[in-house]
PDB file of C-alpha atoms in Angstrom:
ATOM      1  CA  UNK Z   1     104.680  50.404 143.618  1.00  0.00           C
ATOM      2  CA  UNK Z   2     103.785  51.119 139.986  1.00  0.00           C
ATOM      3  CA  UNK Z   3     107.262  52.539 139.319  1.00  0.00           C
ATOM      4  CA  UNK Z   4     108.902  49.470 140.825  1.00  0.00           C
ATOM      5  CA  UNK Z   5     106.776  47.198 138.635  1.00  0.00           C
ATOM      6  CA  UNK Z   6     107.694  49.276 135.572  1.00  0.00           C
ATOM      7  CA  UNK Z   7     111.412  49.023 136.365  1.00  0.00           C
ATOM      8  CA  UNK Z   8     111.069  45.276 136.866  1.00  0.00           C
ATOM      9  CA  UNK Z   9     109.425  44.949 133.451  1.00  0.00           C
ATOM     10  CA  UNK Z  10     112.208  46.953 131.815  1.00  0.00           C
ATOM     11  CA  UNK Z  11     114.880  44.875 133.538  1.00  0.00           C
ATOM     12  CA  UNK Z  12     113.106  41.641 132.612  1.00  0.00           C
ATOM     13  CA  UNK Z  13     112.840  42.680 128.965  1.00  0.00           C
ATOM     14  CA  UNK Z  14     116.497  43.696 128.802  1.00  0.00           C
ATOM     15  CA  UNK Z  15     117.452  40.431 130.489  1.00  0.00           C
ATOM     16  CA  UNK Z  16     115.682  38.423 127.769  1.00  0.00           C
ATOM     17  CA  UNK Z  17     117.418  40.469 125.060  1.00  0.00           C
ATOM     18  CA  UNK Z  18     120.768  39.924 126.806  1.00  0.00           C
ATOM     19  CA  UNK Z  19     120.092  36.200 127.228  1.00  0.00           C
ATOM     20  CA  UNK Z  20     119.232  35.744 123.537  1.00  0.00           C
ATOM     21  CA  UNK Z  21     122.240  37.849 122.520  1.00  0.00           C
ATOM     22  CA  UNK Z  22     124.507  35.735 124.686  1.00  0.00           C
ATOM     23  CA  UNK Z  23     123.097  32.508 123.225  1.00  0.00           C
ATOM     24  CA  UNK Z  24     123.568  33.697 119.645  1.00  0.00           C
ATOM     25  CA  UNK Z  25     126.899  35.375 120.369  1.00  0.00           C
ATOM     26  CA  UNK Z  26     127.551  39.090 120.742  1.00  0.00           C
ATOM     27  CA  UNK Z  27     130.344  39.042 118.167  1.00  0.00           C
ATOM     28  CA  UNK Z  28     128.092  37.275 115.638  1.00  0.00           C
ATOM     29  CA  UNK Z  29     125.295  39.772 116.224  1.00  0.00           C
ATOM     30  CA  UNK Z  30     127.662  42.731 115.850  1.00  0.00           C
ATOM     31  CA  UNK Z  31     129.250  41.323 112.695  1.00  0.00           C
ATOM     32  CA  UNK Z  32     125.855  40.687 111.089  1.00  0.00           C
ATOM     33  CA  UNK Z  33     124.493  44.064 112.189  1.00  0.00           C
ATOM     34  CA  UNK Z  34     127.444  45.878 110.617  1.00  0.00           C
ATOM     35  CA  UNK Z  35     126.614  44.169 107.331  1.00  0.00           C
ATOM     36  CA  UNK Z  36     123.127  45.668 107.150  1.00  0.00           C
ATOM     37  CA  UNK Z  37     122.103  47.408 103.937  1.00  0.00           C
ATOM     38  CA  UNK Z  38     121.130  50.867 105.210  1.00  0.00           C
ATOM     39  CA  UNK Z  39     119.244  51.640 101.985  1.00  0.00           C
ATOM     40  CA  UNK Z  40     116.339  49.615 103.405  1.00  0.00           C
ATOM     41  CA  UNK Z  41     115.955  51.895 106.443  1.00  0.00           C
ATOM     42  CA  UNK Z  42     114.135  54.698 104.536  1.00  0.00           C
ATOM     43  CA  UNK Z  43     111.865  52.037 103.019  1.00  0.00           C
ATOM     44  CA  UNK Z  44     111.090  50.723 106.505  1.00  0.00           C
ATOM     45  CA  UNK Z  45     110.226  54.234 107.709  1.00  0.00           C
ATOM     46  CA  UNK Z  46     107.848  54.702 104.760  1.00  0.00           C
ATOM     47  CA  UNK Z  47     106.162  51.358 105.456  1.00  0.00           C
ATOM     48  CA  UNK Z  48     105.858  52.268 109.138  1.00  0.00           C
ATOM     49  CA  UNK Z  49     104.109  55.527 108.245  1.00  0.00           C
ATOM     50  CA  UNK Z  50     101.682  53.624 106.013  1.00  0.00           C
ATOM     51  CA  UNK Z  51     100.834  51.391 108.997  1.00  0.00           C
ATOM     52  CA  UNK Z  52     100.343  54.478 111.188  1.00  0.00           C
ATOM     53  CA  UNK Z  53      98.105  56.044 108.535  1.00  0.00           C
ATOM     54  CA  UNK Z  54      95.917  52.942 108.508  1.00  0.00           C
ATOM     55  CA  UNK Z  55      95.801  52.970 112.298  1.00  0.00           C
ATOM     56  CA  UNK Z  56      94.764  56.599 112.366  1.00  0.00           C
ATOM     57  CA  UNK Z  57      92.150  56.008 109.665  1.00  0.00           C
ATOM     58  CA  UNK Z  58      90.616  53.199 111.727  1.00  0.00           C
ATOM     59  CA  UNK Z  59      90.056  55.371 114.785  1.00  0.00           C
ATOM     60  CA  UNK Z  60      88.777  58.310 112.691  1.00  0.00           C
ATOM     61  CA  UNK Z  61      86.241  55.978 111.072  1.00  0.00           C
ATOM     62  CA  UNK Z  62      84.410  55.746 114.368  1.00  0.00           C
ATOM     63  CA  UNK Z  63      84.770  59.454 115.180  1.00  0.00           C
ATOM     64  CA  UNK Z  64      83.319  60.396 111.788  1.00  0.00           C
ATOM     65  CA  UNK Z  65      80.163  58.465 112.630  1.00  0.00           C
ATOM     66  CA  UNK Z  66      79.323  61.434 114.891  1.00  0.00           C
ATOM     67  CA  UNK Z  67      79.847  63.944 112.051  1.00  0.00           C
ATOM     68  CA  UNK Z  68      82.847  65.634 113.620  1.00  0.00           C
ATOM     69  CA  UNK Z  69      84.524  67.927 111.073  1.00  0.00           C
ATOM     70  CA  UNK Z  70      88.106  66.990 111.884  1.00  0.00           C
ATOM     71  CA  UNK Z  71      90.728  67.667 109.216  1.00  0.00           C
ATOM     72  CA  UNK Z  72      92.467  64.329 108.653  1.00  0.00           C
ATOM     73  CA  UNK Z  73      96.017  65.672 108.457  1.00  0.00           C
ATOM     74  CA  UNK Z  74      95.663  67.777 111.590  1.00  0.00           C
ATOM     75  CA  UNK Z  75      94.154  64.735 113.285  1.00  0.00           C
ATOM     76  CA  UNK Z  76      96.969  62.532 111.932  1.00  0.00           C
ATOM     77  CA  UNK Z  77      99.571  64.859 113.458  1.00  0.00           C
ATOM     78  CA  UNK Z  78      97.961  64.371 116.867  1.00  0.00           C
ATOM     79  CA  UNK Z  79      97.657  60.641 116.251  1.00  0.00           C
ATOM     80  CA  UNK Z  80     101.393  60.360 115.497  1.00  0.00           C
ATOM     81  CA  UNK Z  81     102.157  62.133 118.760  1.00  0.00           C
ATOM     82  CA  UNK Z  82      99.843  59.915 120.827  1.00  0.00           C
ATOM     83  CA  UNK Z  83     101.168  56.770 119.155  1.00  0.00           C
ATOM     84  CA  UNK Z  84     104.712  57.903 119.912  1.00  0.00           C
ATOM     85  CA  UNK Z  85     103.820  58.626 123.535  1.00  0.00           C
ATOM     86  CA  UNK Z  86     102.374  55.107 123.685  1.00  0.00           C
ATOM     87  CA  UNK Z  87     105.801  53.663 122.836  1.00  0.00           C
ATOM     88  CA  UNK Z  88     107.232  55.061 126.059  1.00  0.00           C
ATOM     89  CA  UNK Z  89     104.433  54.204 128.459  1.00  0.00           C
ATOM     90  CA  UNK Z  90     103.528  50.749 129.822  1.00  0.00           C
ATOM     91  CA  UNK Z  91     100.691  48.834 128.209  1.00  0.00           C
ATOM     92  CA  UNK Z  92     100.486  51.347 125.324  1.00  0.00           C
ATOM     93  CA  UNK Z  93      98.179  53.435 127.516  1.00  0.00           C
ATOM     94  CA  UNK Z  94      99.798  56.496 125.964  1.00  0.00           C
ATOM     95  CA  UNK Z  95      97.717  55.795 122.848  1.00  0.00           C
ATOM     96  CA  UNK Z  96      94.721  57.126 124.776  1.00  0.00           C
ATOM     97  CA  UNK Z  97      96.407  60.555 124.993  1.00  0.00           C
ATOM     98  CA  UNK Z  98      94.874  61.129 121.538  1.00  0.00           C
ATOM     99  CA  UNK Z  99      91.587  62.191 123.221  1.00  0.00           C
ATOM    100  CA  UNK Z 100      93.447  65.101 124.848  1.00  0.00           C
ATOM    101  CA  UNK Z 101      95.587  66.117 121.859  1.00  0.00           C
ATOM    102  CA  UNK Z 102      92.771  66.341 119.297  1.00  0.00           C
ATOM    103  CA  UNK Z 103      90.918  68.852 121.482  1.00  0.00           C
ATOM    104  CA  UNK Z 104      93.326  71.431 120.085  1.00  0.00           C
ATOM    105  CA  UNK Z 105      91.660  71.350 116.645  1.00  0.00           C
ATOM    106  CA  UNK Z 106      88.210  69.894 117.261  1.00  0.00           C
ATOM    107  CA  UNK Z 107      85.197  69.665 119.556  1.00  0.00           C
ATOM    108  CA  UNK Z 108      85.282  65.863 119.826  1.00  0.00           C
ATOM    109  CA  UNK Z 109      83.794  64.730 123.112  1.00  0.00           C
ATOM    110  CA  UNK Z 110      86.250  62.997 125.429  1.00  0.00           C
ATOM    111  CA  UNK Z 111      83.901  60.042 125.917  1.00  0.00           C
ATOM    112  CA  UNK Z 112      83.570  59.567 122.162  1.00  0.00           C
ATOM    113  CA  UNK Z 113      87.313  59.655 121.469  1.00  0.00           C
ATOM    114  CA  UNK Z 114      88.115  57.289 124.351  1.00  0.00           C
ATOM    115  CA  UNK Z 115      85.425  54.871 123.180  1.00  0.00           C
ATOM    116  CA  UNK Z 116      86.647  55.028 119.544  1.00  0.00           C
ATOM    117  CA  UNK Z 117      90.229  54.241 120.600  1.00  0.00           C
ATOM    118  CA  UNK Z 118      89.087  51.405 122.870  1.00  0.00           C
ATOM    119  CA  UNK Z 119      86.835  49.886 120.192  1.00  0.00           C
ATOM    120  CA  UNK Z 120      89.684  49.999 117.662  1.00  0.00           C
ATOM    121  CA  UNK Z 121      91.974  48.217 120.118  1.00  0.00           C
ATOM    122  CA  UNK Z 122      89.395  45.458 120.680  1.00  0.00           C
ATOM    123  CA  UNK Z 123      89.085  44.887 116.927  1.00  0.00           C
ATOM    124  CA  UNK Z 124      92.877  44.920 116.522  1.00  0.00           C
ATOM    125  CA  UNK Z 125      93.231  42.289 119.240  1.00  0.00           C
ATOM    126  CA  UNK Z 126      90.551  40.155 117.554  1.00  0.00           C
ATOM    127  CA  UNK Z 127      92.235  40.407 114.132  1.00  0.00           C
ATOM    128  CA  UNK Z 128      95.702  39.654 115.477  1.00  0.00           C
ATOM    129  CA  UNK Z 129      94.299  36.696 117.413  1.00  0.00           C
ATOM    130  CA  UNK Z 130      92.558  35.356 114.289  1.00  0.00           C
ATOM    131  CA  UNK Z 131      95.647  35.720 112.080  1.00  0.00           C
ATOM    132  CA  UNK Z 132      97.767  34.131 114.796  1.00  0.00           C
ATOM    133  CA  UNK Z 133      95.348  31.214 115.039  1.00  0.00           C
ATOM    134  CA  UNK Z 134      95.551  30.653 111.283  1.00  0.00           C
ATOM    135  CA  UNK Z 135      99.345  30.900 111.476  1.00  0.00           C
ATOM    136  CA  UNK Z 136      99.550  28.297 114.223  1.00  0.00           C
ATOM    137  CA  UNK Z 137      97.096  26.085 112.333  1.00  0.00           C
ATOM    138  CA  UNK Z 138      99.053  26.291 109.056  1.00  0.00           C
ATOM    139  CA  UNK Z 139     102.677  26.549 110.214  1.00  0.00           C
ATOM    140  CA  UNK Z 140     102.803  25.206 113.759  1.00  0.00           C
ATOM    141  CA  UNK Z 141      99.963  22.724 114.200  1.00  0.00           C
ATOM    142  CA  UNK Z 142     101.886  21.016 117.016  1.00  0.00           C
ATOM    143  CA  UNK Z 143     101.259  24.116 119.167  1.00  0.00           C
ATOM    144  CA  UNK Z 144      97.541  24.377 118.365  1.00  0.00           C
ATOM    145  CA  UNK Z 145      96.279  22.970 121.659  1.00  0.00           C
ATOM    146  CA  UNK Z 146      98.594  25.226 123.684  1.00  0.00           C
ATOM    147  CA  UNK Z 147      97.557  28.232 121.593  1.00  0.00           C
ATOM    148  CA  UNK Z 148      93.853  27.559 122.109  1.00  0.00           C
ATOM    149  CA  UNK Z 149      94.432  27.124 125.839  1.00  0.00           C
ATOM    150  CA  UNK Z 150      96.346  30.418 126.094  1.00  0.00           C
ATOM    151  CA  UNK Z 151      93.880  32.393 123.949  1.00  0.00           C
ATOM    152  CA  UNK Z 152      90.905  30.817 125.736  1.00  0.00           C
ATOM    153  CA  UNK Z 153      92.367  31.799 129.102  1.00  0.00           C
ATOM    154  CA  UNK Z 154      93.108  35.356 127.950  1.00  0.00           C
ATOM    155  CA  UNK Z 155      89.613  35.811 126.515  1.00  0.00           C
ATOM    156  CA  UNK Z 156      87.973  34.355 129.623  1.00  0.00           C
ATOM    157  CA  UNK Z 157      89.971  36.683 131.895  1.00  0.00           C
ATOM    158  CA  UNK Z 158      89.197  39.642 129.631  1.00  0.00           C
ATOM    159  CA  UNK Z 159      85.457  38.894 129.635  1.00  0.00           C
ATOM    160  CA  UNK Z 160      85.394  38.389 133.398  1.00  0.00           C
ATOM    161  CA  UNK Z 161      87.368  41.597 134.008  1.00  0.00           C
ATOM    162  CA  UNK Z 162      85.132  43.515 131.591  1.00  0.00           C
ATOM    163  CA  UNK Z 163      81.950  42.314 133.334  1.00  0.00           C
ATOM    164  CA  UNK Z 164      83.297  43.120 136.810  1.00  0.00           C
ATOM    165  CA  UNK Z 165      84.571  46.560 135.775  1.00  0.00           C
ATOM    166  CA  UNK Z 166      81.417  47.551 133.901  1.00  0.00           C
ATOM    167  CA  UNK Z 167      79.147  46.489 136.763  1.00  0.00           C
ATOM    168  CA  UNK Z 168      81.143  48.066 139.592  1.00  0.00           C
ATOM    169  CA  UNK Z 169      81.080  51.863 139.509  1.00  0.00           C
ATOM    170  CA  UNK Z 170      83.673  52.141 142.240  1.00  0.00           C
ATOM    171  CA  UNK Z 171      86.192  50.170 140.167  1.00  0.00           C
ATOM    172  CA  UNK Z 172      85.337  52.223 137.094  1.00  0.00           C
ATOM    173  CA  UNK Z 173      85.742  55.436 139.051  1.00  0.00           C
ATOM    174  CA  UNK Z 174      89.174  54.306 140.271  1.00  0.00           C
ATOM    175  CA  UNK Z 175      90.365  53.246 136.803  1.00  0.00           C
ATOM    176  CA  UNK Z 176      89.026  56.273 134.925  1.00  0.00           C
ATOM    177  CA  UNK Z 177      89.757  58.867 137.566  1.00  0.00           C
ATOM    178  CA  UNK Z 178      88.694  62.335 136.399  1.00  0.00           C
ATOM    179  CA  UNK Z 179      87.443  60.798 133.141  1.00  0.00           C
ATOM    180  CA  UNK Z 180      84.684  58.901 134.953  1.00  0.00           C
ATOM    181  CA  UNK Z 181      82.301  61.791 134.177  1.00  0.00           C
ATOM    182  CA  UNK Z 182      82.650  60.935 130.462  1.00  0.00           C
ATOM    183  CA  UNK Z 183      81.514  57.334 130.961  1.00  0.00           C
ATOM    184  CA  UNK Z 184      77.932  57.922 129.813  1.00  0.00           C
ATOM    185  CA  UNK Z 185      79.095  59.531 126.557  1.00  0.00           C
ATOM    186  CA  UNK Z 186      81.517  56.673 125.990  1.00  0.00           C
ATOM    187  CA  UNK Z 187      78.903  53.975 126.588  1.00  0.00           C
ATOM    188  CA  UNK Z 188      76.334  55.704 124.358  1.00  0.00           C
ATOM    189  CA  UNK Z 189      78.911  56.042 121.589  1.00  0.00           C
ATOM    190  CA  UNK Z 190      79.956  52.400 121.989  1.00  0.00           C
ATOM    191  CA  UNK Z 191      76.344  51.222 121.883  1.00  0.00           C
ATOM    192  CA  UNK Z 192      75.539  53.437 118.879  1.00  0.00           C
ATOM    193  CA  UNK Z 193      78.416  52.050 116.791  1.00  0.00           C
ATOM    194  CA  UNK Z 194      77.573  48.450 117.686  1.00  0.00           C
ATOM    195  CA  UNK Z 195      73.879  48.855 116.846  1.00  0.00           C
ATOM    196  CA  UNK Z 196      73.788  51.427 114.035  1.00  0.00           C
ATOM    197  CA  UNK Z 197      77.233  51.369 112.409  1.00  0.00           C
ATOM    198  CA  UNK Z 198      78.105  47.695 112.048  1.00  0.00           C
ATOM    199  CA  UNK Z 199      79.580  48.357 108.601  1.00  0.00           C
ATOM    200  CA  UNK Z 200      82.204  50.583 110.260  1.00  0.00           C
ATOM    201  CA  UNK Z 201      83.251  47.673 112.452  1.00  0.00           C
ATOM    202  CA  UNK Z 202      83.540  45.469 109.362  1.00  0.00           C
ATOM    203  CA  UNK Z 203      85.525  48.156 107.508  1.00  0.00           C
ATOM    204  CA  UNK Z 204      87.799  48.602 110.525  1.00  0.00           C
ATOM    205  CA  UNK Z 205      88.296  44.821 110.555  1.00  0.00           C
ATOM    206  CA  UNK Z 206      89.352  44.808 106.874  1.00  0.00           C
ATOM    207  CA  UNK Z 207      91.710  47.771 107.311  1.00  0.00           C
ATOM    208  CA  UNK Z 208      93.249  46.097 110.364  1.00  0.00           C
ATOM    209  CA  UNK Z 209      93.961  42.970 108.314  1.00  0.00           C
ATOM    210  CA  UNK Z 210      95.614  45.205 105.700  1.00  0.00           C
ATOM    211  CA  UNK Z 211      97.589  46.941 108.458  1.00  0.00           C
ATOM    212  CA  UNK Z 212      98.815  43.547 109.716  1.00  0.00           C
ATOM    213  CA  UNK Z 213     100.059  42.797 106.211  1.00  0.00           C
ATOM    214  CA  UNK Z 214     101.838  46.174 106.074  1.00  0.00           C
ATOM    215  CA  UNK Z 215     103.530  45.402 109.394  1.00  0.00           C
ATOM    216  CA  UNK Z 216     104.658  42.074 107.912  1.00  0.00           C
ATOM    217  CA  UNK Z 217     106.137  44.100 105.012  1.00  0.00           C
ATOM    218  CA  UNK Z 218     108.021  46.181 107.579  1.00  0.00           C
ATOM    219  CA  UNK Z 219     109.679  43.060 108.986  1.00  0.00           C
ATOM    220  CA  UNK Z 220     110.164  41.705 105.462  1.00  0.00           C
ATOM    221  CA  UNK Z 221     112.172  44.830 104.572  1.00  0.00           C
ATOM    222  CA  UNK Z 222     114.287  44.270 107.701  1.00  0.00           C
ATOM    223  CA  UNK Z 223     115.093  40.726 106.587  1.00  0.00           C
ATOM    224  CA  UNK Z 224     115.998  42.007 103.116  1.00  0.00           C
ATOM    225  CA  UNK Z 225     118.330  44.512 104.770  1.00  0.00           C
ATOM    226  CA  UNK Z 226     120.350  41.499 105.926  1.00  0.00           C
ATOM    227  CA  UNK Z 227     120.122  39.972 102.444  1.00  0.00           C
ATOM    228  CA  UNK Z 228     117.796  37.215 103.633  1.00  0.00           C
ATOM    229  CA  UNK Z 229     114.698  36.268 101.665  1.00  0.00           C
ATOM    230  CA  UNK Z 230     111.827  34.844 103.686  1.00  0.00           C
ATOM    231  CA  UNK Z 231     108.300  33.830 102.759  1.00  0.00           C
ATOM    232  CA  UNK Z 232     106.164  36.970 103.142  1.00  0.00           C
ATOM    233  CA  UNK Z 233     103.092  34.900 103.997  1.00  0.00           C
ATOM    234  CA  UNK Z 234     104.955  33.045 106.753  1.00  0.00           C
ATOM    235  CA  UNK Z 235     106.148  36.383 108.107  1.00  0.00           C
ATOM    236  CA  UNK Z 236     102.575  37.705 107.947  1.00  0.00           C
ATOM    237  CA  UNK Z 237     101.474  34.947 110.322  1.00  0.00           C
ATOM    238  CA  UNK Z 238     104.554  34.999 112.565  1.00  0.00           C
ATOM    239  CA  UNK Z 239     104.614  38.793 112.970  1.00  0.00           C
ATOM    240  CA  UNK Z 240     101.013  38.563 114.233  1.00  0.00           C
ATOM    241  CA  UNK Z 241     101.910  35.696 116.569  1.00  0.00           C
ATOM    242  CA  UNK Z 242     104.822  37.673 118.033  1.00  0.00           C
ATOM    243  CA  UNK Z 243     102.641  40.781 118.341  1.00  0.00           C
ATOM    244  CA  UNK Z 244     100.023  38.798 120.255  1.00  0.00           C
ATOM    245  CA  UNK Z 245     102.580  37.176 122.549  1.00  0.00           C
ATOM    246  CA  UNK Z 246     104.226  40.546 123.216  1.00  0.00           C
ATOM    247  CA  UNK Z 247     100.926  41.702 124.766  1.00  0.00           C
ATOM    248  CA  UNK Z 248     101.672  39.499 127.769  1.00  0.00           C
ATOM    249  CA  UNK Z 249     102.404  42.162 130.432  1.00  0.00           C
ATOM    250  CA  UNK Z 250     105.736  40.754 131.634  1.00  0.00           C
ATOM    251  CA  UNK Z 251     108.059  43.315 130.036  1.00  0.00           C
ATOM    252  CA  UNK Z 252     107.990  46.951 128.945  1.00  0.00           C
ATOM    253  CA  UNK Z 253     106.114  47.233 125.608  1.00  0.00           C
ATOM    254  CA  UNK Z 254     106.837  43.551 124.929  1.00  0.00           C
ATOM    255  CA  UNK Z 255     110.610  44.133 124.759  1.00  0.00           C
ATOM    256  CA  UNK Z 256     112.469  40.828 124.789  1.00  0.00           C
ATOM    257  CA  UNK Z 257     109.289  38.745 124.688  1.00  0.00           C
ATOM    258  CA  UNK Z 258     108.624  39.827 121.094  1.00  0.00           C
ATOM    259  CA  UNK Z 259     112.214  39.136 119.991  1.00  0.00           C
ATOM    260  CA  UNK Z 260     112.336  35.830 121.855  1.00  0.00           C
ATOM    261  CA  UNK Z 261     109.072  34.647 120.291  1.00  0.00           C
ATOM    262  CA  UNK Z 262     110.343  35.685 116.845  1.00  0.00           C
ATOM    263  CA  UNK Z 263     113.563  33.709 117.239  1.00  0.00           C
ATOM    264  CA  UNK Z 264     111.649  30.663 118.469  1.00  0.00           C
ATOM    265  CA  UNK Z 265     108.974  30.545 115.754  1.00  0.00           C
ATOM    266  CA  UNK Z 266     111.192  31.621 112.867  1.00  0.00           C
ATOM    267  CA  UNK Z 267     113.678  28.944 113.847  1.00  0.00           C
ATOM    268  CA  UNK Z 268     110.871  26.420 113.312  1.00  0.00           C
ATOM    269  CA  UNK Z 269     110.797  27.376 109.624  1.00  0.00           C
ATOM    270  CA  UNK Z 270     114.612  27.235 109.379  1.00  0.00           C
ATOM    271  CA  UNK Z 271     115.388  30.952 109.616  1.00  0.00           C
ATOM    272  CA  UNK Z 272     118.805  31.509 111.305  1.00  0.00           C
ATOM    273  CA  UNK Z 273     118.427  32.870 114.837  1.00  0.00           C
ATOM    274  CA  UNK Z 274     120.916  35.670 114.223  1.00  0.00           C
ATOM    275  CA  UNK Z 275     118.918  36.953 111.224  1.00  0.00           C
ATOM    276  CA  UNK Z 276     115.599  36.768 113.099  1.00  0.00           C
ATOM    277  CA  UNK Z 277     116.975  38.521 116.172  1.00  0.00           C
ATOM    278  CA  UNK Z 278     118.771  41.287 114.282  1.00  0.00           C
ATOM    279  CA  UNK Z 279     115.798  41.922 111.981  1.00  0.00           C
ATOM    280  CA  UNK Z 280     113.405  42.338 114.912  1.00  0.00           C
ATOM    281  CA  UNK Z 281     115.895  44.535 116.800  1.00  0.00           C
ATOM    282  CA  UNK Z 282     116.287  46.783 113.749  1.00  0.00           C
ATOM    283  CA  UNK Z 283     112.499  47.186 113.467  1.00  0.00           C
ATOM    284  CA  UNK Z 284     112.324  48.073 117.168  1.00  0.00           C
ATOM    285  CA  UNK Z 285     115.088  50.666 116.730  1.00  0.00           C
ATOM    286  CA  UNK Z 286     113.354  52.175 113.676  1.00  0.00           C
ATOM    287  CA  UNK Z 287     110.003  52.367 115.503  1.00  0.00           C
ATOM    288  CA  UNK Z 288     111.517  54.129 118.524  1.00  0.00           C
ATOM    289  CA  UNK Z 289     113.600  56.426 116.304  1.00  0.00           C
ATOM    290  CA  UNK Z 290     110.492  57.502 114.372  1.00  0.00           C
ATOM    291  CA  UNK Z 291     108.577  57.932 117.659  1.00  0.00           C
ATOM    292  CA  UNK Z 292     111.249  60.266 119.052  1.00  0.00           C
ATOM    293  CA  UNK Z 293     111.324  62.312 115.832  1.00  0.00           C
ATOM    294  CA  UNK Z 294     107.506  62.550 115.879  1.00  0.00           C
ATOM    295  CA  UNK Z 295     107.496  63.853 119.448  1.00  0.00           C
ATOM    296  CA  UNK Z 296     110.267  66.391 118.759  1.00  0.00           C
ATOM    297  CA  UNK Z 297     108.474  67.702 115.651  1.00  0.00           C
ATOM    298  CA  UNK Z 298     105.134  67.821 117.471  1.00  0.00           C
ATOM    299  CA  UNK Z 299     106.614  69.767 120.369  1.00  0.00           C
ATOM    300  CA  UNK Z 300     108.374  72.221 118.026  1.00  0.00           C
ATOM    301  CA  UNK Z 301     105.145  72.701 116.069  1.00  0.00           C
ATOM    302  CA  UNK Z 302     103.266  73.589 119.252  1.00  0.00           C
ATOM    303  CA  UNK Z 303     105.991  76.033 120.353  1.00  0.00           C
ATOM    304  CA  UNK Z 304     106.158  77.776 116.980  1.00  0.00           C
TER     305      UNK Z 304
END
């Protein structure tokens, strides 16, 4: 059943990409894509690594609160691998593979690492939601009511699901499987950070805002690759809006939904659809290319 749902999500995402491509025109897309300035690709890869560094730093912030002596660069190597795995699994659940990978070089408790990753994801969702709200308020005020309705619904469902899951051990046991035994460690870690390390949450919040700006720079470089200059601040808001919308679990890793949302919102500020679509596709290609390289290098490192 899960495999069928996954295939449906992949097909749905590809269908959206095909639909947008057909609307814009395959020949137009190809012609524009062939005109890309490839000199911007290395720059995009560098910017992507900066974003990954900030991501890794955010999770390690919480782990360091327990005085784990984890070498950052060894940890970062594992983080790159887990992040890359997350690109090929539904719902980015592969990101949680970090708890398993870092065991190779550290004694970090499974419950602590899972809780640190989960807490970072909550903060990331909050930051992206806040930036998106400001973007809608400043650039697309006509959609404000719809945005508030959607976000309100998502938050309500999240809170309800969280309460039900945390109060029903049978559901928790089913969701966590063999990791259910680490629940107490995870909850203690979560509670400790919330009560004793509030400054880490604030620091994570600030770094996440910076990371969102770096991601906007990534898309900005893609637009420059097509010789199109766009307002960086507008892209900062819109990249967060598209990231938030792509979390809707209708396609695989937001494929199609992200590109469709980008075309829609960027069109509202007079950016040509073909430039928006190609720029977002190029970023997606770069991200997956880097993910594949990361996994190959990680595997070779382990075999050597």
